[in-house]
Amino acid sequence: MVQGPHPAPPRSATTAAASTRPSGEPTRLVPLDGVVEPVQVTGAQSIVRSLEEAGVEVVFGIPGGAILPTYDPLMDSTRLRHILVRHEQGGGHAASGYAHATGRVGVCMATSGPGATNLVTPLADANMDSIPMVAITGQVAASMIGTDAFQEADTLGITLPVTKHNYLVTNADDIPRVIAEAFHIAASGRPGPVLVDIAKSAMQATTTFSWPQVLDLPGYHPVTKPHAKQIREAARLLATARRPVLYVGGGIIRAGASAELRRLVDESGAPVVTTLMARGALPDSHPQHLGMPGMHGTVPAVAALQKADLIVALGARFDDRVTGKLSSFAPNATVVHADIDPAEIGKNRVVDVPIVGDLREVIADLLPELAREHAQHGKPDVEAWWRQINEWRETFPLGFDEPEDGHLAPQHVISRISELTGPEAIYVAGVGQHQMWASQFIQFERPNSWLNSGGLGTMGFSVPAAMGAKVGAPDRTVWSIDGDGCFQMTNQELATCAINDIPIKVAIINNSSLGMVRQWQTLFYESRYSHTDLNTGHGTVRIPDFVKMADAYGCVGLRCETKADVDATIKRALEIDDQPVVVDFTVSRDAMVWPMVAAGVSNDDIQYARGISPAWDREE
């Protein structure tokens, strides 16, 4: 028996032709070894064979009673590398980091009950950020389901709201088909996580393994080809707007459309903003790039959106952290919204030109139409618009003040990590102030170089996600930019890194506080610091001492407390490539993230620094 709602999926290792098949036609799979002849196996062996046929190379997981039958044949697989994590949440975030860094489907595995429930956070995180992931969980025997058996949980019901799709498999014969469908759903259309919950009795049963040659998912046919009429209208608007802005979201990176975006940017002459999830989609060095919009975006990016007469949104969802008070967001802008997911279009902001499709195809179709418009009517006059934008750039650059307490400026630390490491590295942030500083002060020049938890805002994301990214991209330097609060949630995965030769580098931006919460307490709660002091970096007692902790985990631990030592410490970390490195940077707890738009207020009320609000002309 297979239970579960029929979904709306993402892009797969086994279904390269899926996005181009005619609507309604079943998807054809190409097995890795050609046609696989039916063979008698156990359900557990069928799971392992299915993962191999799906093209999986790495599984992050922890065994337990209900999934144990699968771990026995997993030991014999020559294709699958299993990495034993220290917590299921770490396994889920590692699968996410692997997927984000490689563009492939990440895979994690857990047992029933608490094993599966520990995956809820990484599944929800991947669902919010459109990360392709397949989670395999064990379930109690089919005859025991519903009896409150040992380590039983309704994994299907629990994960239904936080996955793109999920399955409960109680018949071993269904295993290959379900796993093939799971990978197709996770990777096609709008990517996302799919959970496959498999009863222990199905793993122990005898079945015939046969990898499906065709997938037929009635009702699931992601639209990839945009409507020509909508493309023509978008081109007309972009060719005639006087104050256009390209508002680029993470969908560009998920679609692998950065090269197409670059051509559109160059052809249109429009300024570009890239959201927190889209950093690196367009090089920061591109002259038309204004940086990140939103709550902690650059003033030019926020102002350009507010004053635009046309916004072309590409793979973005008009998130509240970008729009601020929605009713006052970009009040005079016509909106073109292109997205693979039709549910996102018009969800938050009224859209004038809706375009449903894969962004690579959308931009590929838009470029020749835009060229025709330019040939017929000439390029639009955006000179005055660029004069205004460049004035904002000159007046309100990103910057920071040196702390008065003698501790390090976190912005300086992060910018030096970026400058000394370079744009070919992968940077993985936790959540909080350090995440925002990293998004602002790291120079991003390519896609898939910036990983963070955007939609869910998951503290503890960084270390395991960096581990997964390093597994997927072993030749790249991978920095986990973490906070002392985030780090303590998942730092046990340093043991996984040390044992499995995964030499990530961790920069702890240690302000001895829950920094973003403390910033809000400073600004909105009269500096009443209720339960935000972590005692990790300031004063004579460090609980814990991160350098000693790193050493205990088999890593190299370093500490930096003075500006004069920052470069030397980073260079020392970069020289070590055979062990994980943890660097404890003691930074000022009074440093704040600026610019800032307070929650629920208009982007017009952005603060450039404390007590300083840009006074851009609000008259048309």
Coordinates of C-alpha atoms in Angstrom, one line a residue:
M1 CA 0.0 0.0 0.0
V2 CA 1.2 3.5 -0.8
Q3 CA -0.5 6.4 0.9
G4 CA 0.0 10.1 0.4
P5 CA -1.3 13.1 -1.4
H6 CA -0.4 13.6 -5.1
P7 CA 1.9 16.6 -5.1
A8 CA 3.4 19.4 -7.0
P9 CA 7.3 18.5 -7.5
P10 CA 11.3 19.7 -8.5
R11 CA 14.4 18.3 -11.1
S12 CA 16.0 14.6 -10.9
A13 CA 19.1 12.6 -11.4
T14 CA 17.2 9.9 -13.2
T15 CA 14.8 12.0 -15.2
A16 CA 16.8 14.3 -17.4
A17 CA 14.0 14.5 -20.0
A18 CA 11.3 15.1 -17.5
S19 CA 11.1 18.9 -18.0
T20 CA 10.7 18.7 -21.8
R21 CA 8.2 15.9 -22.2
P22 CA 4.7 16.9 -23.6
S23 CA 2.2 17.6 -20.8
G24 CA 0.4 14.4 -19.8
E25 CA 3.0 12.0 -21.2
P26 CA 4.6 9.6 -18.7
T27 CA 8.2 10.3 -17.8
R28 CA 10.7 7.7 -19.1
L29 CA 13.6 6.7 -16.9
V30 CA 17.0 5.6 -18.1
P31 CA 18.5 3.1 -15.6
L32 CA 22.2 3.5 -14.9
D33 CA 23.0 0.0 -16.2
G34 CA 20.5 -0.2 -19.0
V35 CA 17.4 -2.3 -18.5
V36 CA 17.5 -3.9 -15.1
E37 CA 16.1 -7.4 -15.2
P38 CA 13.7 -8.4 -12.4
V39 CA 15.5 -10.2 -9.5
Q40 CA 14.4 -11.6 -6.2
V41 CA 15.6 -9.5 -3.2
T42 CA 14.4 -8.4 0.2
G43 CA 12.6 -5.0 0.5
A44 CA 15.7 -3.7 2.2
Q45 CA 17.9 -4.7 -0.7
S46 CA 15.3 -3.1 -3.0
I47 CA 15.7 0.2 -1.2
V48 CA 19.5 0.1 -1.7
R49 CA 19.2 -0.9 -5.3
S50 CA 16.7 1.8 -5.9
L51 CA 19.0 4.5 -4.4
E52 CA 21.8 3.2 -6.6
E53 CA 19.6 3.4 -9.8
A54 CA 18.5 6.9 -8.8
G55 CA 22.2 7.9 -9.1
V56 CA 22.7 8.6 -5.4
E57 CA 26.3 8.7 -4.3
V58 CA 26.0 9.9 -0.7
V59 CA 23.5 9.2 2.1
F60 CA 23.6 11.0 5.5
G61 CA 22.0 9.0 8.2
I62 CA 21.7 7.2 11.6
P63 CA 20.5 3.6 12.0
G64 CA 17.8 2.5 14.4
G65 CA 15.4 -0.4 14.9
A66 CA 12.9 0.2 12.2
I67 CA 15.5 1.2 9.5
L68 CA 18.0 -1.5 10.5
P69 CA 17.1 -4.1 7.8
T70 CA 18.1 -1.5 5.2
Y71 CA 21.5 -0.8 6.9
D72 CA 22.6 -4.4 6.4
P73 CA 22.6 -4.4 2.5
L74 CA 23.7 -0.8 2.6
M75 CA 27.0 -2.1 4.0
D76 CA 27.6 -4.1 0.9
S77 CA 26.9 -1.3 -1.6
T78 CA 29.9 -0.2 -3.7
R79 CA 28.1 2.8 -5.1
L80 CA 26.7 4.4 -1.9
R81 CA 28.8 6.3 0.6
H82 CA 27.0 6.4 3.9
I83 CA 28.1 9.1 6.4
L84 CA 27.1 8.4 10.0
V85 CA 26.0 11.8 11.5
R86 CA 25.5 12.5 15.2
H87 CA 21.9 13.8 15.0
E88 CA 19.2 13.3 12.4
Q89 CA 18.8 17.1 12.1
G90 CA 22.5 17.2 11.1
G91 CA 21.8 14.5 8.5
G92 CA 19.0 16.5 7.0
H93 CA 20.9 19.8 6.9
A94 CA 23.9 17.9 5.4
A95 CA 21.7 16.5 2.6
S96 CA 20.4 20.1 2.0
G97 CA 24.0 21.5 1.9
Y98 CA 25.0 18.7 -0.5
A99 CA 22.0 19.5 -2.8
H100 CA 22.6 23.3 -2.7
A101 CA 26.3 23.0 -3.5
T102 CA 25.8 20.5 -6.3
G103 CA 22.4 21.0 -7.7
R104 CA 21.7 17.3 -7.2
V105 CA 19.1 15.6 -4.9
G106 CA 20.4 15.3 -1.3
V107 CA 19.6 12.1 0.6
C108 CA 19.2 11.4 4.3
M109 CA 18.0 8.4 6.2
A110 CA 16.6 7.9 9.7
T111 CA 14.6 5.4 11.8
S112 CA 11.1 5.6 13.0
G113 CA 9.6 7.8 15.8
P114 CA 12.2 10.2 17.2
G115 CA 14.6 9.6 14.2
A116 CA 11.9 10.7 11.8
T117 CA 10.7 13.6 14.0
N118 CA 14.3 14.9 14.2
L119 CA 14.1 15.3 10.4
V120 CA 11.1 17.6 10.6
T121 CA 13.2 20.8 10.9
P122 CA 15.5 20.1 8.0
L123 CA 12.5 19.0 5.9
A124 CA 10.7 22.2 6.7
D125 CA 13.8 24.2 6.0
A126 CA 14.3 22.5 2.6
N127 CA 10.6 23.0 1.7
M128 CA 10.8 26.8 2.4
D129 CA 14.0 27.2 0.4
S130 CA 13.1 24.8 -2.5
I131 CA 16.0 22.3 -1.9
P132 CA 15.7 18.9 -3.7
M133 CA 15.9 16.2 -1.0
V134 CA 14.7 12.7 -0.4
A135 CA 14.4 11.4 3.1
I136 CA 14.1 7.6 3.7
T137 CA 12.6 6.8 7.1
G138 CA 11.8 3.4 8.7
Q139 CA 8.4 2.8 10.2
V140 CA 7.1 0.0 12.5
A141 CA 5.8 -3.1 10.9
A142 CA 2.6 -2.7 8.9
S143 CA 0.6 -4.8 11.4
M144 CA 1.7 -2.5 14.2
I145 CA 0.9 0.8 12.6
G146 CA -1.7 2.6 14.7
T147 CA -1.1 0.6 17.9
D148 CA 1.4 3.1 19.5
A149 CA 4.1 0.6 19.1
F150 CA 7.6 1.3 20.3
Q151 CA 9.1 4.2 18.4
E152 CA 6.0 4.6 16.3
A153 CA 5.0 8.1 15.1
D154 CA 2.7 9.2 12.3
T155 CA 5.6 10.3 10.1
L156 CA 3.3 10.7 7.1
G157 CA 0.9 13.1 9.0
I158 CA 3.7 14.9 10.8
T159 CA 5.7 15.7 7.6
L160 CA 2.7 16.3 5.3
P161 CA 2.8 20.2 5.8
V162 CA 6.6 20.5 5.4
T163 CA 7.3 18.3 2.4
K164 CA 6.5 18.7 -1.3
H165 CA 5.2 15.1 -1.2
N166 CA 5.4 12.1 1.1
Y167 CA 4.7 8.4 1.0
L168 CA 4.0 5.5 3.4
V169 CA 5.1 2.2 1.8
T170 CA 3.8 -1.1 3.3
N171 CA 4.2 -3.4 0.3
A172 CA 7.8 -4.2 -0.7
D173 CA 6.7 -4.4 -4.4
D174 CA 6.1 -0.7 -4.4
I175 CA 9.6 0.3 -3.3
P176 CA 11.4 0.9 -6.7
R177 CA 8.4 2.8 -8.2
V178 CA 8.0 5.0 -5.1
I179 CA 11.7 5.9 -4.8
A180 CA 11.9 6.7 -8.5
E181 CA 8.8 8.9 -8.2
A182 CA 10.3 10.6 -5.1
F183 CA 13.5 11.6 -6.9
H184 CA 11.5 12.9 -9.9
I185 CA 9.2 14.9 -7.7
A186 CA 12.0 16.3 -5.5
A187 CA 14.0 17.5 -8.6
S188 CA 11.4 18.6 -11.1
G189 CA 9.3 21.7 -11.2
R190 CA 9.9 23.7 -8.1
P191 CA 12.4 21.6 -6.1
G192 CA 11.6 20.4 -2.6
P193 CA 11.9 17.6 -0.1
V194 CA 10.1 14.3 -0.5
L195 CA 9.8 11.8 2.4
V196 CA 9.4 8.0 1.9
D197 CA 8.4 6.2 5.1
I198 CA 8.8 2.4 4.7
A199 CA 7.4 -0.2 7.1
K200 CA 9.9 -2.6 8.6
S201 CA 7.8 -5.5 7.4
A202 CA 8.1 -4.3 3.8
M203 CA 11.9 -4.2 4.3
Q204 CA 12.0 -7.8 5.5
A205 CA 9.6 -9.2 2.9
T206 CA 10.8 -10.9 -0.3
T207 CA 10.0 -9.0 -3.5
T208 CA 11.0 -8.7 -7.1
F209 CA 13.2 -5.7 -7.9
S210 CA 12.6 -4.1 -11.2
W211 CA 13.5 -0.4 -11.8
P212 CA 10.6 1.3 -13.5
Q213 CA 11.1 2.4 -17.1
V214 CA 8.2 4.8 -17.0
L215 CA 6.7 7.1 -14.3
D216 CA 3.1 8.1 -14.6
L217 CA 2.0 10.7 -12.1
P218 CA -1.5 11.8 -12.9
G219 CA -2.1 15.4 -12.2
Y220 CA 1.6 16.2 -11.8
H221 CA 2.8 18.0 -14.9
P222 CA 5.0 21.1 -14.0
V223 CA 4.7 23.8 -16.6
T224 CA 8.2 24.7 -17.9
K225 CA 7.5 26.4 -21.2
P226 CA 6.2 30.0 -20.6
H227 CA 3.2 31.5 -22.5
A228 CA 4.4 33.4 -25.6
K229 CA 1.9 36.2 -25.2
Q230 CA 3.0 36.9 -21.6
I231 CA 6.6 36.9 -22.7
R232 CA 5.9 39.5 -25.4
E233 CA 4.1 41.7 -22.9
A234 CA 7.0 41.4 -20.4
A235 CA 9.5 42.4 -23.2
R236 CA 7.3 45.4 -24.1
L237 CA 7.2 46.6 -20.6
L238 CA 10.9 46.1 -20.0
A239 CA 11.7 47.9 -23.2
T240 CA 9.7 51.0 -22.3
A241 CA 10.1 51.3 -18.5
R242 CA 12.0 54.4 -17.3
R243 CA 12.7 53.0 -13.8
P244 CA 12.9 49.2 -14.2
V245 CA 14.3 46.8 -11.6
L246 CA 15.1 43.1 -12.0
Y247 CA 14.1 41.5 -8.6
V248 CA 16.0 38.1 -8.6
G249 CA 15.2 35.4 -6.1
G250 CA 16.6 31.9 -5.3
G251 CA 14.6 30.4 -8.2
I252 CA 17.3 31.6 -10.6
I253 CA 19.9 29.4 -8.8
R254 CA 17.5 26.4 -8.5
A255 CA 16.9 26.6 -12.2
G256 CA 20.6 26.9 -13.1
A257 CA 19.7 30.1 -15.0
S258 CA 22.6 32.4 -13.9
A259 CA 24.1 32.6 -17.3
E260 CA 20.8 33.5 -18.9
L261 CA 20.2 36.1 -16.2
R262 CA 23.6 37.7 -17.0
R263 CA 22.5 38.1 -20.7
L264 CA 19.2 39.6 -19.7
V265 CA 20.9 42.1 -17.3
D266 CA 23.3 43.1 -20.0
E267 CA 20.6 43.4 -22.7
S268 CA 18.1 45.3 -20.6
G269 CA 20.4 47.8 -18.9
A270 CA 18.2 47.5 -15.8
P271 CA 19.5 47.6 -12.2
V272 CA 19.4 44.2 -10.4
V273 CA 18.7 43.2 -6.8
T274 CA 19.4 39.7 -5.5
T275 CA 17.6 38.4 -2.5
L276 CA 19.2 36.5 0.4
M277 CA 18.6 33.2 -1.4
A278 CA 19.9 34.6 -4.7
R279 CA 23.3 36.0 -3.6
G280 CA 25.8 34.9 -6.3
A281 CA 23.2 34.5 -9.0
L282 CA 24.7 37.7 -10.6
P283 CA 28.3 38.6 -9.7
D284 CA 28.5 41.3 -7.0
S285 CA 31.1 43.0 -9.3
H286 CA 28.6 43.5 -12.1
P287 CA 28.0 47.3 -12.4
Q288 CA 24.2 46.9 -12.5
H289 CA 24.1 44.9 -9.3
L290 CA 22.7 46.9 -6.4
G291 CA 23.0 44.2 -3.8
M292 CA 20.4 42.6 -1.5
P293 CA 17.0 44.2 -0.9
G294 CA 14.8 44.0 2.2
M295 CA 15.1 44.2 5.9
H296 CA 18.9 44.3 5.9
G297 CA 19.4 45.1 2.3
T298 CA 21.5 47.9 0.8
V299 CA 19.9 51.4 0.6
P300 CA 20.2 51.5 -3.2
A301 CA 18.5 48.1 -3.6
V302 CA 15.6 49.0 -1.2
A303 CA 15.2 52.5 -2.7
A304 CA 15.2 51.3 -6.3
L305 CA 12.4 48.8 -5.6
Q306 CA 10.4 51.5 -3.8
K307 CA 10.8 54.0 -6.7
A308 CA 10.5 51.6 -9.6
D309 CA 7.9 51.9 -12.3
L310 CA 8.5 48.3 -13.3
I311 CA 9.6 45.2 -11.3
V312 CA 10.4 42.0 -13.1
A313 CA 10.5 39.4 -10.4
L314 CA 12.4 36.2 -11.4
G315 CA 12.0 33.2 -9.0
A316 CA 11.2 35.4 -6.0
R317 CA 8.2 35.3 -3.8
F318 CA 7.7 38.8 -2.4
D319 CA 8.7 37.6 1.0
D320 CA 7.8 39.9 3.9
R321 CA 11.6 40.3 4.7
V322 CA 11.9 41.9 1.2
T323 CA 8.7 43.9 1.0
G324 CA 8.4 45.3 4.5
K325 CA 4.8 46.6 4.9
L326 CA 3.3 45.0 1.9
S327 CA 0.7 47.8 1.2
S328 CA 3.5 50.4 0.8
F329 CA 5.9 48.2 -1.2
A330 CA 6.8 49.6 -4.6
P331 CA 3.5 51.6 -4.9
N332 CA 4.0 52.8 -8.5
A333 CA 5.4 49.7 -10.0
T334 CA 3.9 47.5 -12.7
V335 CA 4.8 43.9 -11.8
V336 CA 6.0 41.0 -14.0
H337 CA 6.3 37.8 -12.0
A338 CA 7.9 34.7 -13.5
D339 CA 8.1 31.5 -11.4
I340 CA 8.0 27.7 -11.9
D341 CA 5.4 27.5 -9.1
P342 CA 2.0 29.0 -10.1
A343 CA 1.0 29.1 -6.5
E344 CA 3.5 31.9 -5.8
I345 CA 2.3 34.2 -8.5
G346 CA -0.1 36.8 -7.0
K347 CA 0.1 35.2 -3.6
N348 CA 1.4 38.3 -1.9
R349 CA 1.5 41.1 -4.5
V350 CA -1.0 41.7 -7.3
V351 CA 0.7 40.8 -10.6
D352 CA 0.2 42.5 -13.9
V353 CA 2.0 40.0 -16.1
P354 CA 2.1 36.4 -14.7
I355 CA 4.6 34.0 -16.3
V356 CA 4.6 30.4 -15.2
G357 CA 7.7 28.4 -16.4
D358 CA 11.2 27.3 -15.8
L359 CA 13.4 30.4 -15.6
R360 CA 15.9 29.2 -18.1
E361 CA 13.2 28.9 -20.6
V362 CA 11.5 32.1 -19.6
I363 CA 14.7 34.2 -20.0
A364 CA 15.7 32.3 -23.2
D365 CA 12.3 33.3 -24.7
L366 CA 12.4 36.8 -23.3
L367 CA 15.8 37.7 -24.8
P368 CA 14.8 37.6 -28.5
E369 CA 11.5 39.4 -27.8
L370 CA 13.4 42.1 -25.9
A371 CA 15.9 42.4 -28.8
R372 CA 12.9 42.9 -31.2
E373 CA 11.5 45.6 -29.1
H374 CA 14.8 47.4 -29.0
A375 CA 15.3 47.1 -32.7
Q376 CA 11.8 48.5 -33.4
H377 CA 11.6 51.2 -30.7
G378 CA 15.2 51.7 -29.5
K379 CA 16.5 51.1 -26.0
P380 CA 14.7 52.9 -23.2
D381 CA 16.1 56.1 -21.7
V382 CA 17.2 55.0 -18.2
E383 CA 20.0 57.6 -17.8
A384 CA 18.1 59.7 -15.2
W385 CA 17.3 56.5 -13.3
W386 CA 20.9 55.5 -13.1
R387 CA 21.9 59.0 -12.0
Q388 CA 19.6 58.6 -9.1
I389 CA 20.7 55.1 -8.2
N390 CA 24.4 56.1 -8.4
E391 CA 23.7 59.0 -6.1
W392 CA 22.2 56.6 -3.6
R393 CA 25.2 54.3 -4.0
E394 CA 27.6 57.1 -3.3
T395 CA 25.7 58.5 -0.4
F396 CA 24.8 55.2 1.4
P397 CA 27.5 52.6 0.9
L398 CA 27.7 49.5 3.0
G399 CA 30.0 50.1 5.9
F400 CA 30.5 49.8 9.7
D401 CA 32.0 51.5 12.7
E402 CA 34.9 50.2 14.7
P403 CA 33.7 48.9 18.1
E404 CA 34.4 51.1 21.2
D405 CA 34.7 48.1 23.5
G406 CA 38.0 46.9 22.1
H407 CA 36.6 43.8 20.6
L408 CA 36.7 42.8 16.9
A409 CA 34.3 44.3 14.4
P410 CA 32.4 41.2 13.0
Q411 CA 32.0 42.9 9.6
H412 CA 35.8 43.3 9.4
V413 CA 36.3 39.6 10.2
I414 CA 33.9 38.4 7.6
S415 CA 35.1 40.7 4.9
R416 CA 38.7 39.6 5.5
I417 CA 37.6 35.9 5.3
S418 CA 36.0 36.7 1.9
E419 CA 39.0 38.6 0.6
L420 CA 41.6 36.1 1.7
T421 CA 39.6 33.0 0.7
G422 CA 38.2 34.3 -2.6
P423 CA 34.9 33.8 -4.6
E424 CA 35.6 30.1 -5.6
A425 CA 34.8 29.1 -2.0
I426 CA 31.5 28.1 -0.6
Y427 CA 30.2 30.1 2.4
V428 CA 27.5 28.6 4.7
A429 CA 25.8 30.8 7.3
G430 CA 23.8 30.0 10.4
V431 CA 20.9 32.4 11.2
G432 CA 21.2 35.8 12.9
Q433 CA 23.4 38.8 12.8
H434 CA 26.4 36.8 11.3
Q435 CA 24.1 35.6 8.5
M436 CA 23.2 39.1 7.5
W437 CA 26.8 40.4 7.8
A438 CA 28.0 37.5 5.7
S439 CA 25.3 38.3 3.0
Q440 CA 26.5 41.9 3.0
F441 CA 30.3 41.6 3.3
I442 CA 31.2 38.5 1.4
Q443 CA 31.9 39.1 -2.3
F444 CA 29.8 36.6 -4.2
E445 CA 30.8 36.1 -7.8
R446 CA 29.2 32.8 -8.8
P447 CA 26.0 30.8 -8.0
N448 CA 25.9 28.0 -5.4
S449 CA 28.6 29.7 -3.4
W450 CA 26.2 31.0 -0.7
L451 CA 24.2 28.6 1.5
N452 CA 21.9 29.7 4.3
S453 CA 18.5 29.0 5.8
G454 CA 16.4 31.8 4.3
G455 CA 12.7 31.0 4.7
L456 CA 12.7 29.0 7.9
G457 CA 15.6 30.8 9.6
T458 CA 17.0 27.6 11.2
M459 CA 19.6 28.1 13.9
G460 CA 22.1 25.2 13.7
F461 CA 22.0 25.0 9.9
S462 CA 25.6 26.1 9.2
V463 CA 27.9 23.3 10.4
P464 CA 26.0 20.3 9.1
A465 CA 25.1 22.1 5.8
A466 CA 28.8 23.1 5.4
M467 CA 29.7 19.4 5.9
G468 CA 27.3 18.3 3.2
A469 CA 28.5 21.0 0.8
K470 CA 32.1 19.9 1.3
V471 CA 31.2 16.3 0.6
G472 CA 29.5 17.5 -2.6
A473 CA 32.3 19.9 -3.6
P474 CA 35.4 18.4 -2.0
D475 CA 37.8 20.6 -4.1
R476 CA 36.3 23.9 -2.9
T477 CA 37.1 25.6 0.4
V478 CA 34.0 25.6 2.6
W479 CA 33.6 28.1 5.4
S480 CA 30.8 27.8 7.9
I481 CA 30.2 31.4 9.1
D482 CA 28.4 30.7 12.4
G483 CA 27.3 32.4 15.6
D484 CA 28.1 31.2 19.1
G485 CA 24.4 30.5 19.6
C486 CA 23.9 28.6 16.3
F487 CA 27.1 26.7 16.7
Q488 CA 26.1 25.1 20.0
M489 CA 23.0 23.6 18.4
T490 CA 24.7 21.3 15.9
N491 CA 28.4 21.4 16.6
Q492 CA 28.5 17.7 17.3
E493 CA 28.8 17.2 13.6
L494 CA 32.4 18.3 13.9
A495 CA 33.0 14.7 15.1
T496 CA 31.4 13.5 11.8
C497 CA 33.7 15.8 9.9
A498 CA 36.8 14.7 11.7
I499 CA 36.2 11.0 11.4
N500 CA 35.1 11.1 7.8
D501 CA 37.9 13.5 6.5
I502 CA 35.6 16.4 5.7
P503 CA 37.8 19.4 6.4
I504 CA 35.4 22.3 6.7
K505 CA 36.4 25.6 8.3
V506 CA 34.2 27.2 11.0
A507 CA 34.4 30.9 11.8
I508 CA 32.5 31.5 15.1
I509 CA 31.4 35.1 15.2
N510 CA 31.4 35.0 18.9
N511 CA 29.6 38.0 20.6
S512 CA 28.7 35.9 23.6
S513 CA 25.1 36.6 22.9
L514 CA 22.0 35.6 20.9
G515 CA 23.0 38.6 18.8
M516 CA 20.0 39.3 16.6
V517 CA 17.6 39.0 19.5
R518 CA 19.9 41.3 21.5
Q519 CA 19.8 43.8 18.7
W520 CA 16.0 43.9 18.8
Q521 CA 16.1 44.1 22.6
T522 CA 18.4 47.2 22.2
L523 CA 16.2 48.8 19.6
F524 CA 12.7 47.9 20.8
Y525 CA 12.9 46.7 24.4
E526 CA 14.8 49.5 26.1
S527 CA 18.0 47.4 26.2
R528 CA 16.4 44.9 28.6
Y529 CA 18.6 41.9 27.7
S530 CA 16.4 39.1 28.9
H531 CA 18.1 35.8 28.5
T532 CA 20.4 36.5 25.6
D533 CA 23.8 36.3 27.3
L534 CA 25.5 33.0 26.4
N535 CA 28.8 33.5 28.4
T536 CA 30.9 32.1 25.5
G537 CA 33.3 34.9 24.7
H538 CA 33.5 37.9 27.0
G539 CA 35.0 37.9 30.4
T540 CA 37.4 35.4 32.0
V541 CA 35.1 32.3 31.9
R542 CA 34.2 30.8 28.5
I543 CA 31.4 28.2 28.7
P544 CA 32.2 26.3 26.6
D545 CA 35.8 27.1 25.5
F546 CA 35.4 26.6 21.7
V547 CA 39.1 26.0 21.2
K548 CA 39.2 23.2 23.7
M549 CA 36.0 21.8 22.2
A550 CA 37.5 21.8 18.7
D551 CA 40.5 19.9 20.0
A552 CA 38.2 17.4 21.8
Y553 CA 36.4 16.8 18.5
G554 CA 39.7 16.1 16.6
C555 CA 39.7 19.5 14.9
V556 CA 42.2 22.4 15.0
G557 CA 41.0 25.1 17.3
L558 CA 42.2 28.7 16.9
R559 CA 41.2 32.0 18.7
C560 CA 41.5 35.6 17.5
E561 CA 40.8 38.6 19.7
T562 CA 42.7 41.5 18.1
K563 CA 42.4 43.2 14.7
A564 CA 46.1 42.8 14.2
D565 CA 45.8 39.0 14.3
V566 CA 42.8 38.6 12.0
D567 CA 44.6 38.1 8.7
A568 CA 47.2 35.8 10.2
T569 CA 44.6 33.7 11.9
I570 CA 42.5 33.3 8.7
K571 CA 45.6 32.5 6.7
R572 CA 46.5 29.8 9.2
A573 CA 43.1 28.3 8.9
L574 CA 43.4 28.3 5.1
E575 CA 46.7 26.5 5.3
I576 CA 45.1 23.5 7.1
D577 CA 43.4 21.2 4.6
D578 CA 43.5 17.8 6.3
Q579 CA 41.4 18.6 9.4
P580 CA 38.4 20.6 10.2
V581 CA 39.3 24.0 11.7
V582 CA 37.3 26.0 14.2
V583 CA 38.2 29.7 14.7
D584 CA 36.8 31.6 17.7
F585 CA 36.6 35.3 16.7
T586 CA 35.8 37.4 19.8
V587 CA 33.7 40.2 18.4
S588 CA 31.8 43.1 20.0
R589 CA 28.4 42.3 21.3
D590 CA 27.2 45.9 20.6
A591 CA 27.8 45.6 16.8
M592 CA 24.5 45.8 14.9
V593 CA 23.3 44.9 11.4
W594 CA 22.6 48.0 9.3
P595 CA 20.8 49.0 7.2
M596 CA 17.5 47.8 8.8
V597 CA 13.8 48.0 8.1
A598 CA 12.0 47.2 11.3
A599 CA 9.4 44.4 11.1
G600 CA 6.0 45.5 9.8
V601 CA 7.0 49.0 8.7
S602 CA 7.4 50.5 5.2
N603 CA 10.7 50.1 3.3
D604 CA 10.5 53.9 3.1
D605 CA 11.4 53.9 6.8
I606 CA 14.7 52.1 6.3
Q607 CA 17.4 53.1 8.8
Y608 CA 20.9 53.4 7.3
A609 CA 22.4 53.4 10.7
R610 CA 21.0 53.9 14.2
G611 CA 19.1 57.2 14.1
I612 CA 19.9 57.8 10.4
S613 CA 17.2 57.4 7.8
P614 CA 17.9 58.1 4.1
A615 CA 15.8 61.0 2.9
W616 CA 15.2 60.0 -0.6
D617 CA 12.6 62.1 -2.5
R618 CA 9.2 60.5 -2.1
E619 CA 7.6 62.8 -4.6
E620 CA 7.2 61.5 -8.2

